[in-house]
Amino acid sequence: MEEAKLYKKSAGSQVQCQLCNHFCQFSENQTGICGVRQNQNGKLISLNYGRLITEAVDPIEKKPIFHLLPGSLSYSIATVGCNLRCDNCQNWQISQAPKSEHQFPGYGATSEEVIQRAVKLNCQSISYTYTEPTIFFEFALDCMRLARQKGLKNIWVSNGYMSKQCLDEILPYLNAINVDLKFFDEKIYLKNCGCKLEPILENLKYLSKQKVLLEVTTLLIPGATDLNGQPKKIAEFIAKELSKDVPWHISRFSPEISFNMQNGDATSDKLIDQVYRIGKEAGLKYIYVGNVWGDKRENTYCPRCQELIIERRGYQIKRYDKQGRCLKCNFVLPLKLS
Ligand code: SF4
Ligand code: SF4
């Protein structure tokens, strides 16, 4: 447990959390929507500080981050909890545990221990992932500072619902972020995830102006993501408001492991093909199909001459010359190789 960094004290012993766009206001002994921040005697306490639920060595491609240090290992950590409650969540056992069961499973770890293990296991980055790093922001920030000192990169895999204050705190240490842009419809975002669309769009625009690698992921959920022309709106938003160089990961949905959509349909090949085409028509240069084994659209191609630059199979790199430019036409790709 640790006192939270971003909050305001208000009337009486009320506090208002400033960490994410819910801006929860609560009285003594209450917790916010995420279930991991509690008002204790007028102080906001992070209940999950330094209490990890998982640590793993993953290929960076699993995050997914495709344009930073391709083929490297990323030391990946999470605590329980999340500020959203997505029906499609595939890590719901750990993301929702504090809300439904008021439980904080996990084990104690220090930021020093996390960085030591990452270095020992030949990882080149730390990923804050699996649940939502915003809700373990204080611990993530401590790790990020140490990681920077040791020459490791920092990667957030996020739902993008953090406050601008939170972003400003992490940006000096952040190298890459993958943000889910799940929908482009206020009502569907609210129904599926319990949040608003607009703050996520604002954060994406803000991030696109920073010196961090930004990648975007959209899970293609039949009957939700494909309604009301959303794929086109998402692709055009990325192309016009962010950059055509921003990688867009379009991923297959598996209902059987979801939180609340077990009776839904898996993403069809047809929907993946349609959305891929929509992305191309919007002018996006790097579109990646995810959760589809052996699809050639996992590869990176030169946007100028279509030469194969990085060949992937699942999370493995099969071919890659590590030059960051096309050997055929000399085009320099926006890859971060160091
Ligand atoms: S992190 Fe977000 S959901 Fe959690 S208490 Fe703060 S404002 Fe509420
Ligand atoms: S899908 Fe991500 S943002 Fe949504 S509840 Fe799960 S961990 Fe949280």
mmCIF file of N, CA, C and O in Angstrom, residues 102-183:
data_model
loop_
_atom_site.group_PDB
_atom_site.id
_atom_site.type_symbol
_atom_site.label_atom_id
_atom_site.label_comp_id
_atom_site.label_asym_id
_atom_site.label_seq_id
_atom_site.Cartn_x
_atom_site.Cartn_y
_atom_site.Cartn_z
ATOM 1 N N HIS A 102 -13.503 -8.006 -4.060
ATOM 2 C CA HIS A 102 -12.710 -7.172 -3.150
ATOM 3 C C HIS A 102 -11.453 -7.913 -2.706
ATOM 4 O O HIS A 102 -11.094 -7.939 -1.538
ATOM 5 N N GLN A 103 -10.834 -8.580 -3.690
ATOM 6 C CA GLN A 103 -9.626 -9.346 -3.385
ATOM 7 C C GLN A 103 -8.429 -8.730 -4.089
ATOM 8 O O GLN A 103 -8.561 -8.189 -5.188
ATOM 9 N N PHE A 104 -7.281 -8.840 -3.443
ATOM 10 C CA PHE A 104 -6.046 -8.312 -4.017
ATOM 11 C C PHE A 104 -4.999 -9.410 -4.050
ATOM 12 O O PHE A 104 -3.973 -9.322 -3.377
ATOM 13 N N PRO A 105 -5.258 -10.486 -4.804
ATOM 14 C CA PRO A 105 -4.259 -11.550 -4.847
ATOM 15 C C PRO A 105 -2.957 -11.029 -5.447
ATOM 16 O O PRO A 105 -2.971 -10.057 -6.215
ATOM 17 N N GLY A 106 -1.866 -11.682 -5.106
ATOM 18 C CA GLY A 106 -0.576 -11.269 -5.639
ATOM 19 C C GLY A 106 0.494 -11.475 -4.592
ATOM 20 O O GLY A 106 0.251 -12.056 -3.537
ATOM 21 N N TYR A 107 1.684 -10.990 -4.907
ATOM 22 C CA TYR A 107 2.820 -11.150 -3.992
ATOM 23 C C TYR A 107 3.629 -9.866 -4.021
ATOM 24 O O TYR A 107 3.610 -9.128 -5.014
ATOM 25 N N GLY A 108 4.328 -9.616 -2.962
ATOM 26 C CA GLY A 108 5.093 -8.385 -2.865
ATOM 27 C C GLY A 108 6.332 -8.393 -3.754
ATOM 28 O O GLY A 108 7.000 -9.421 -3.886
ATOM 29 N N ALA A 109 6.598 -7.264 -4.382
ATOM 30 C CA ALA A 109 7.824 -7.111 -5.176
ATOM 31 C C ALA A 109 8.228 -5.644 -5.125
ATOM 32 O O ALA A 109 7.368 -4.767 -5.021
ATOM 33 N N THR A 110 9.521 -5.400 -5.183
ATOM 34 C CA THR A 110 9.985 -4.013 -5.247
ATOM 35 C C THR A 110 10.365 -3.691 -6.684
ATOM 36 O O THR A 110 10.607 -4.594 -7.500
ATOM 37 N N SER A 111 10.441 -2.396 -6.966
ATOM 38 C CA SER A 111 10.828 -1.990 -8.321
ATOM 39 C C SER A 111 12.268 -2.467 -8.611
ATOM 40 O O SER A 111 12.571 -2.885 -9.730
ATOM 41 N N GLU A 112 13.129 -2.473 -7.582
ATOM 42 C CA GLU A 112 14.514 -2.939 -7.767
ATOM 43 C C GLU A 112 14.522 -4.406 -8.197
ATOM 44 O O GLU A 112 15.269 -4.797 -9.095
ATOM 45 N N GLU A 113 13.685 -5.203 -7.548
ATOM 46 C CA GLU A 113 13.636 -6.634 -7.894
ATOM 47 C C GLU A 113 13.160 -6.841 -9.330
ATOM 48 O O GLU A 113 13.688 -7.681 -10.058
ATOM 49 N N VAL A 114 12.156 -6.080 -9.731
ATOM 50 C CA VAL A 114 11.630 -6.217 -11.100
ATOM 51 C C VAL A 114 12.738 -5.934 -12.118
ATOM 52 O O VAL A 114 12.956 -6.707 -13.065
ATOM 53 N N ILE A 115 13.470 -4.853 -11.898
ATOM 54 C CA ILE A 115 14.501 -4.471 -12.882
ATOM 55 C C ILE A 115 15.653 -5.492 -12.870
ATOM 56 O O ILE A 115 16.165 -5.878 -13.927
ATOM 57 N N GLN A 116 16.024 -5.937 -11.666
ATOM 58 C CA GLN A 116 17.103 -6.961 -11.585
ATOM 59 C C GLN A 116 16.728 -8.217 -12.368
ATOM 60 O O GLN A 116 17.520 -8.763 -13.120
ATOM 61 N N ARG A 117 15.485 -8.672 -12.191
ATOM 62 C CA ARG A 117 15.055 -9.895 -12.893
ATOM 63 C C ARG A 117 15.038 -9.664 -14.397
ATOM 64 O O ARG A 117 15.432 -10.538 -15.178
ATOM 65 N N ALA A 118 14.584 -8.500 -14.816
ATOM 66 C CA ALA A 118 14.515 -8.209 -16.254
ATOM 67 C C ALA A 118 15.912 -8.247 -16.874
ATOM 68 O O ALA A 118 16.113 -8.832 -17.948
ATOM 69 N N VAL A 119 16.877 -7.642 -16.166
ATOM 70 C CA VAL A 119 18.251 -7.604 -16.688
ATOM 71 C C VAL A 119 18.819 -9.027 -16.749
ATOM 72 O O VAL A 119 19.410 -9.441 -17.748
ATOM 73 N N LYS A 120 18.604 -9.774 -15.666
ATOM 74 C CA LYS A 120 19.132 -11.147 -15.580
ATOM 75 C C LYS A 120 18.570 -12.026 -16.697
ATOM 76 O O LYS A 120 19.250 -12.917 -17.216
ATOM 77 N N LEU A 121 17.338 -11.763 -17.095
ATOM 78 C CA LEU A 121 16.684 -12.609 -18.100
ATOM 79 C C LEU A 121 16.805 -12.025 -19.517
ATOM 80 O O LEU A 121 16.048 -12.389 -20.423
ATOM 81 N N ASN A 122 17.771 -11.123 -19.687
ATOM 82 C CA ASN A 122 18.100 -10.575 -21.014
ATOM 83 C C ASN A 122 16.953 -9.825 -21.690
ATOM 84 O O ASN A 122 16.812 -9.845 -22.916
ATOM 85 N N CYS A 123 16.129 -9.188 -20.893
ATOM 86 C CA CYS A 123 15.044 -8.394 -21.474
ATOM 87 C C CYS A 123 15.566 -6.989 -21.788
ATOM 88 O O CYS A 123 16.379 -6.448 -21.046
ATOM 89 N N GLN A 124 15.072 -6.425 -22.868
ATOM 90 C CA GLN A 124 15.503 -5.079 -23.236
ATOM 91 C C GLN A 124 14.468 -4.024 -22.868
ATOM 92 O O GLN A 124 14.683 -2.832 -23.100
ATOM 93 N N SER A 125 13.347 -4.487 -22.354
ATOM 94 C CA SER A 125 12.300 -3.526 -21.967
ATOM 95 C C SER A 125 11.463 -4.105 -20.837
ATOM 96 O O SER A 125 11.491 -5.307 -20.574
ATOM 97 N N ILE A 126 10.723 -3.187 -20.184
ATOM 98 C CA ILE A 126 9.718 -3.600 -19.202
ATOM 99 C C ILE A 126 8.364 -3.230 -19.792
ATOM 100 O O ILE A 126 8.178 -2.088 -20.248
ATOM 101 N N SER A 127 7.436 -4.165 -19.770
ATOM 102 C CA SER A 127 6.076 -3.866 -20.223
ATOM 103 C C SER A 127 5.128 -3.874 -19.038
ATOM 104 O O SER A 127 5.167 -4.789 -18.214
ATOM 105 N N TYR A 128 4.291 -2.866 -18.991
ATOM 106 C CA TYR A 128 3.264 -2.724 -17.956
ATOM 107 C C TYR A 128 1.981 -3.087 -18.680
ATOM 108 O O TYR A 128 1.508 -2.327 -19.541
ATOM 109 N N THR A 129 1.423 -4.235 -18.358
ATOM 110 C CA THR A 129 0.488 -4.850 -19.298
ATOM 111 C C THR A 129 -0.459 -5.827 -18.601
ATOM 112 O O THR A 129 -0.540 -5.823 -17.375
ATOM 113 N N TYR A 130 -1.145 -6.612 -19.366
ATOM 114 C CA TYR A 130 -2.118 -7.652 -18.945
ATOM 115 C C TYR A 130 -3.398 -7.075 -18.333
ATOM 116 O O TYR A 130 -4.481 -7.478 -18.697
ATOM 117 N N THR A 131 -3.265 -6.182 -17.325
ATOM 118 C CA THR A 131 -4.459 -5.487 -16.835
ATOM 119 C C THR A 131 -4.340 -4.050 -17.354
ATOM 120 O O THR A 131 -4.186 -3.880 -18.561
ATOM 121 N N GLU A 132 -4.396 -3.044 -16.505
ATOM 122 C CA GLU A 132 -4.249 -1.665 -16.989
ATOM 123 C C GLU A 132 -3.192 -0.959 -16.143
ATOM 124 O O GLU A 132 -3.384 -0.775 -14.940
ATOM 125 N N PRO A 133 -2.088 -0.572 -16.769
ATOM 126 C CA PRO A 133 -1.017 0.048 -15.968
ATOM 127 C C PRO A 133 -1.424 1.321 -15.250
ATOM 128 O O PRO A 133 -0.836 1.659 -14.212
ATOM 129 N N THR A 134 -2.430 2.031 -15.760
ATOM 130 C CA THR A 134 -2.844 3.263 -15.081
ATOM 131 C C THR A 134 -3.150 2.996 -13.607
ATOM 132 O O THR A 134 -2.800 3.804 -12.742
ATOM 133 N N ILE A 135 -3.774 1.866 -13.314
ATOM 134 C CA ILE A 135 -4.222 1.660 -11.933
ATOM 135 C C ILE A 135 -3.079 1.152 -11.032
ATOM 136 O O ILE A 135 -3.262 1.071 -9.830
ATOM 137 N N PHE A 136 -1.924 0.827 -11.638
ATOM 138 C CA PHE A 136 -0.751 0.616 -10.763
ATOM 139 C C PHE A 136 0.348 1.615 -11.135
ATOM 140 O O PHE A 136 1.527 1.350 -11.084
ATOM 141 N N PHE A 137 -0.123 2.822 -11.451
ATOM 142 C CA PHE A 137 0.737 3.902 -11.933
ATOM 143 C C PHE A 137 1.944 4.197 -11.026
ATOM 144 O O PHE A 137 3.065 4.344 -11.499
ATOM 145 N N GLU A 138 1.724 4.255 -9.721
ATOM 146 C CA GLU A 138 2.834 4.641 -8.830
ATOM 147 C C GLU A 138 3.947 3.599 -8.882
ATOM 148 O O GLU A 138 5.137 3.955 -8.934
ATOM 149 N N PHE A 139 3.567 2.323 -8.880
ATOM 150 C CA PHE A 139 4.588 1.278 -8.935
ATOM 151 C C PHE A 139 5.243 1.253 -10.319
ATOM 152 O O PHE A 139 6.464 1.128 -10.438
ATOM 153 N N ALA A 140 4.412 1.410 -11.356
ATOM 154 C CA ALA A 140 4.965 1.447 -12.717
ATOM 155 C C ALA A 140 5.984 2.584 -12.843
ATOM 156 O O ALA A 140 7.077 2.398 -13.388
ATOM 157 N N LEU A 141 5.634 3.743 -12.306
ATOM 158 C CA LEU A 141 6.534 4.901 -12.416
ATOM 159 C C LEU A 141 7.867 4.639 -11.704
ATOM 160 O O LEU A 141 8.943 4.968 -12.228
ATOM 161 N N ASP A 142 7.818 4.021 -10.544
ATOM 162 C CA ASP A 142 9.059 3.685 -9.840
ATOM 163 C C ASP A 142 9.905 2.726 -10.682
ATOM 164 O O ASP A 142 11.132 2.878 -10.777
ATOM 165 N N CYS A 143 9.256 1.740 -11.291
ATOM 166 C CA CYS A 143 9.994 0.809 -12.157
ATOM 167 C C CYS A 143 10.544 1.536 -13.389
ATOM 168 O O CYS A 143 11.672 1.276 -13.822
ATOM 169 N N MET A 144 9.742 2.422 -13.950
ATOM 170 C CA MET A 144 10.159 3.120 -15.183
ATOM 171 C C MET A 144 11.426 3.947 -14.957
ATOM 172 O O MET A 144 12.322 3.981 -15.795
ATOM 173 N N ARG A 145 11.469 4.609 -13.817
ATOM 174 C CA ARG A 145 12.657 5.435 -13.512
ATOM 175 C C ARG A 145 13.908 4.556 -13.429
ATOM 176 O O ARG A 145 14.955 4.889 -13.995
ATOM 177 N N LEU A 146 13.787 3.453 -12.712
ATOM 178 C CA LEU A 146 14.930 2.548 -12.562
ATOM 179 C C LEU A 146 15.314 1.908 -13.893
ATOM 180 O O LEU A 146 16.495 1.745 -14.208
ATOM 181 N N ALA A 147 14.284 1.529 -14.654
ATOM 182 C CA ALA A 147 14.538 0.900 -15.960
ATOM 183 C C ALA A 147 15.333 1.856 -16.848
ATOM 184 O O ALA A 147 16.293 1.461 -17.517
ATOM 185 N N ARG A 148 14.950 3.122 -16.832
ATOM 186 C CA ARG A 148 15.653 4.126 -17.647
ATOM 187 C C ARG A 148 17.128 4.197 -17.247
ATOM 188 O O ARG A 148 18.021 4.241 -18.087
ATOM 189 N N GLN A 149 17.381 4.180 -15.923
ATOM 190 C CA GLN A 149 18.779 4.229 -15.440
ATOM 191 C C GLN A 149 19.596 3.040 -15.936
ATOM 192 O O GLN A 149 20.789 3.146 -16.173
ATOM 193 N N LYS A 150 18.921 1.895 -16.075
ATOM 194 C CA LYS A 150 19.616 0.664 -16.492
ATOM 195 C C LYS A 150 19.616 0.483 -18.008
ATOM 196 O O LYS A 150 20.034 -0.565 -18.514
ATOM 197 N N GLY A 151 19.088 1.441 -18.736
ATOM 198 C CA GLY A 151 19.101 1.365 -20.206
ATOM 199 C C GLY A 151 17.994 0.489 -20.782
ATOM 200 O O GLY A 151 18.059 0.092 -21.946
ATOM 201 N N LEU A 152 16.983 0.190 -19.964
ATOM 202 C CA LEU A 152 15.849 -0.584 -20.479
ATOM 203 C C LEU A 152 14.750 0.355 -20.975
ATOM 204 O O LEU A 152 14.564 1.448 -20.435
ATOM 205 N N LYS A 153 14.010 -0.093 -21.983
ATOM 206 C CA LYS A 153 12.878 0.703 -22.484
ATOM 207 C C LYS A 153 11.640 0.414 -21.633
ATOM 208 O O LYS A 153 11.543 -0.647 -20.998
ATOM 209 N N ASN A 154 10.698 1.349 -21.675
ATOM 210 C CA ASN A 154 9.431 1.185 -20.965
ATOM 211 C C ASN A 154 8.266 1.203 -21.937
ATOM 212 O O ASN A 154 8.173 2.095 -22.789
ATOM 213 N N ILE A 155 7.393 0.207 -21.781
ATOM 214 C CA ILE A 155 6.258 0.044 -22.693
ATOM 215 C C ILE A 155 4.967 -0.061 -21.896
ATOM 216 O O ILE A 155 4.876 -0.881 -20.970
ATOM 217 N N TRP A 156 3.984 0.732 -22.251
ATOM 218 C CA TRP A 156 2.641 0.585 -21.654
ATOM 219 C C TRP A 156 1.713 -0.042 -22.678
ATOM 220 O O TRP A 156 1.740 0.322 -23.866
ATOM 221 N N VAL A 157 0.915 -0.965 -22.188
ATOM 222 C CA VAL A 157 -0.154 -1.539 -23.016
ATOM 223 C C VAL A 157 -1.437 -1.137 -22.314
ATOM 224 O O VAL A 157 -1.720 -1.613 -21.213
ATOM 225 N N SER A 158 -2.210 -0.247 -22.919
ATOM 226 C CA SER A 158 -3.201 0.503 -22.141
ATOM 227 C C SER A 158 -4.535 0.649 -22.859
ATOM 228 O O SER A 158 -4.608 0.631 -24.088
ATOM 229 N N ASN A 159 -5.567 0.864 -22.043
ATOM 230 C CA ASN A 159 -6.877 1.195 -22.619
ATOM 231 C C ASN A 159 -6.993 2.678 -22.948
ATOM 232 O O ASN A 159 -8.014 3.123 -23.471
ATOM 233 N N GLY A 160 -5.966 3.455 -22.615
ATOM 234 C CA GLY A 160 -5.932 4.867 -23.010
ATOM 235 C C GLY A 160 -6.852 5.766 -22.206
ATOM 236 O O GLY A 160 -7.139 6.892 -22.621
ATOM 237 N N TYR A 161 -7.311 5.303 -21.032
ATOM 238 C CA TYR A 161 -8.292 6.105 -20.281
ATOM 239 C C TYR A 161 -7.641 6.884 -19.132
ATOM 240 O O TYR A 161 -8.317 7.408 -18.256
ATOM 241 N N MET A 162 -6.324 6.954 -19.119
ATOM 242 C CA MET A 162 -5.657 7.700 -18.056
ATOM 243 C C MET A 162 -5.903 9.210 -18.228
ATOM 244 O O MET A 162 -6.238 9.676 -19.316
ATOM 245 N N SER A 163 -5.689 9.954 -17.141
ATOM 246 C CA SER A 163 -5.823 11.422 -17.221
ATOM 247 C C SER A 163 -4.592 11.996 -17.911
ATOM 248 O O SER A 163 -3.551 11.320 -18.017
ATOM 249 N N LYS A 164 -4.699 13.249 -18.328
ATOM 250 C CA LYS A 164 -3.545 13.897 -18.952
ATOM 251 C C LYS A 164 -2.423 14.063 -17.914
ATOM 252 O O LYS A 164 -1.244 13.932 -18.247
ATOM 253 N N GLN A 165 -2.805 14.292 -16.675
ATOM 254 C CA GLN A 165 -1.786 14.389 -15.605
ATOM 255 C C GLN A 165 -0.975 13.102 -15.504
ATOM 256 O O GLN A 165 0.244 13.144 -15.343
ATOM 257 N N CYS A 166 -1.668 11.984 -15.586
ATOM 258 C CA CYS A 166 -0.975 10.692 -15.523
ATOM 259 C C CYS A 166 -0.014 10.568 -16.708
ATOM 260 O O CYS A 166 1.151 10.191 -16.544
ATOM 261 N N LEU A 167 -0.518 10.918 -17.889
ATOM 262 C CA LEU A 167 0.358 10.825 -19.069
ATOM 263 C C LEU A 167 1.592 11.703 -18.914
ATOM 264 O O LEU A 167 2.708 11.291 -19.246
ATOM 265 N N ASP A 168 1.383 12.917 -18.423
ATOM 266 C CA ASP A 168 2.525 13.829 -18.281
ATOM 267 C C ASP A 168 3.566 13.301 -17.291
ATOM 268 O O ASP A 168 4.751 13.584 -17.424
ATOM 269 N N GLU A 169 3.118 12.539 -16.303
ATOM 270 C CA GLU A 169 4.070 11.958 -15.344
ATOM 271 C C GLU A 169 4.904 10.843 -15.976
ATOM 272 O O GLU A 169 6.080 10.684 -15.686
ATOM 273 N N ILE A 170 4.256 10.042 -16.832
ATOM 274 C CA ILE A 170 4.987 8.874 -17.370
ATOM 275 C C ILE A 170 5.773 9.192 -18.639
ATOM 276 O O ILE A 170 6.753 8.512 -18.945
ATOM 277 N N LEU A 171 5.347 10.233 -19.363
ATOM 278 C CA LEU A 171 5.965 10.484 -20.672
ATOM 279 C C LEU A 171 7.486 10.622 -20.657
ATOM 280 O O LEU A 171 8.153 10.130 -21.577
ATOM 281 N N PRO A 172 8.072 11.266 -19.634
ATOM 282 C CA PRO A 172 9.540 11.382 -19.670
ATOM 283 C C PRO A 172 10.265 10.031 -19.671
ATOM 284 O O PRO A 172 11.438 9.964 -20.037
ATOM 285 N N TYR A 173 9.584 8.974 -19.259
ATOM 286 C CA TYR A 173 10.232 7.656 -19.154
ATOM 287 C C TYR A 173 9.676 6.639 -20.144
ATOM 288 O O TYR A 173 10.130 5.499 -20.184
ATOM 289 N N LEU A 174 8.674 7.041 -20.895
ATOM 290 C CA LEU A 174 7.956 6.098 -21.762
ATOM 291 C C LEU A 174 8.607 6.034 -23.150
ATOM 292 O O LEU A 174 8.903 7.055 -23.745
ATOM 293 N N ASN A 175 8.817 4.817 -23.654
ATOM 294 C CA ASN A 175 9.369 4.649 -25.005
ATOM 295 C C ASN A 175 8.303 4.263 -26.026
ATOM 296 O O ASN A 175 8.385 4.652 -27.189
ATOM 297 N N ALA A 176 7.355 3.450 -25.581
ATOM 298 C CA ALA A 176 6.326 3.000 -26.530
ATOM 299 C C ALA A 176 5.046 2.710 -25.778
ATOM 300 O O ALA A 176 5.069 2.342 -24.601
ATOM 301 N N ILE A 177 3.943 2.875 -26.486
ATOM 302 C CA ILE A 177 2.641 2.566 -25.883
ATOM 303 C C ILE A 177 1.734 1.988 -26.954
ATOM 304 O O ILE A 177 1.709 2.473 -28.093
ATOM 305 N N ASN A 178 1.059 0.919 -26.590
ATOM 306 C CA ASN A 178 0.007 0.396 -27.452
ATOM 307 C C ASN A 178 -1.322 0.703 -26.776
ATOM 308 O O ASN A 178 -1.560 0.293 -25.646
ATOM 309 N N VAL A 179 -2.158 1.456 -27.464
ATOM 310 C CA VAL A 179 -3.453 1.861 -26.905
ATOM 311 C C VAL A 179 -4.569 1.143 -27.647
ATOM 312 O O VAL A 179 -4.592 1.123 -28.885
ATOM 313 N N ASP A 180 -5.482 0.573 -26.888
ATOM 314 C CA ASP A 180 -6.684 -0.008 -27.496
ATOM 315 C C ASP A 180 -7.623 1.108 -27.921
ATOM 316 O O ASP A 180 -7.995 1.947 -27.091
ATOM 317 N N LEU A 181 -8.000 1.104 -29.193
ATOM 318 C CA LEU A 181 -9.137 1.927 -29.613
ATOM 319 C C LEU A 181 -10.197 0.908 -30.001
ATOM 320 O O LEU A 181 -10.225 0.398 -31.118
ATOM 321 N N LYS A 182 -11.012 0.572 -29.011
ATOM 322 C CA LYS A 182 -11.881 -0.598 -29.158
ATOM 323 C C LYS A 182 -13.068 -0.302 -30.059
ATOM 324 O O LYS A 182 -13.515 -1.165 -30.807
ATOM 325 N N PHE A 183 -13.611 0.901 -29.933
ATOM 326 C CA PHE A 183 -14.823 1.275 -30.686
ATOM 327 C C PHE A 183 -14.702 2.732 -31.119
ATOM 328 O O PHE A 183 -13.802 3.440 -30.685
#
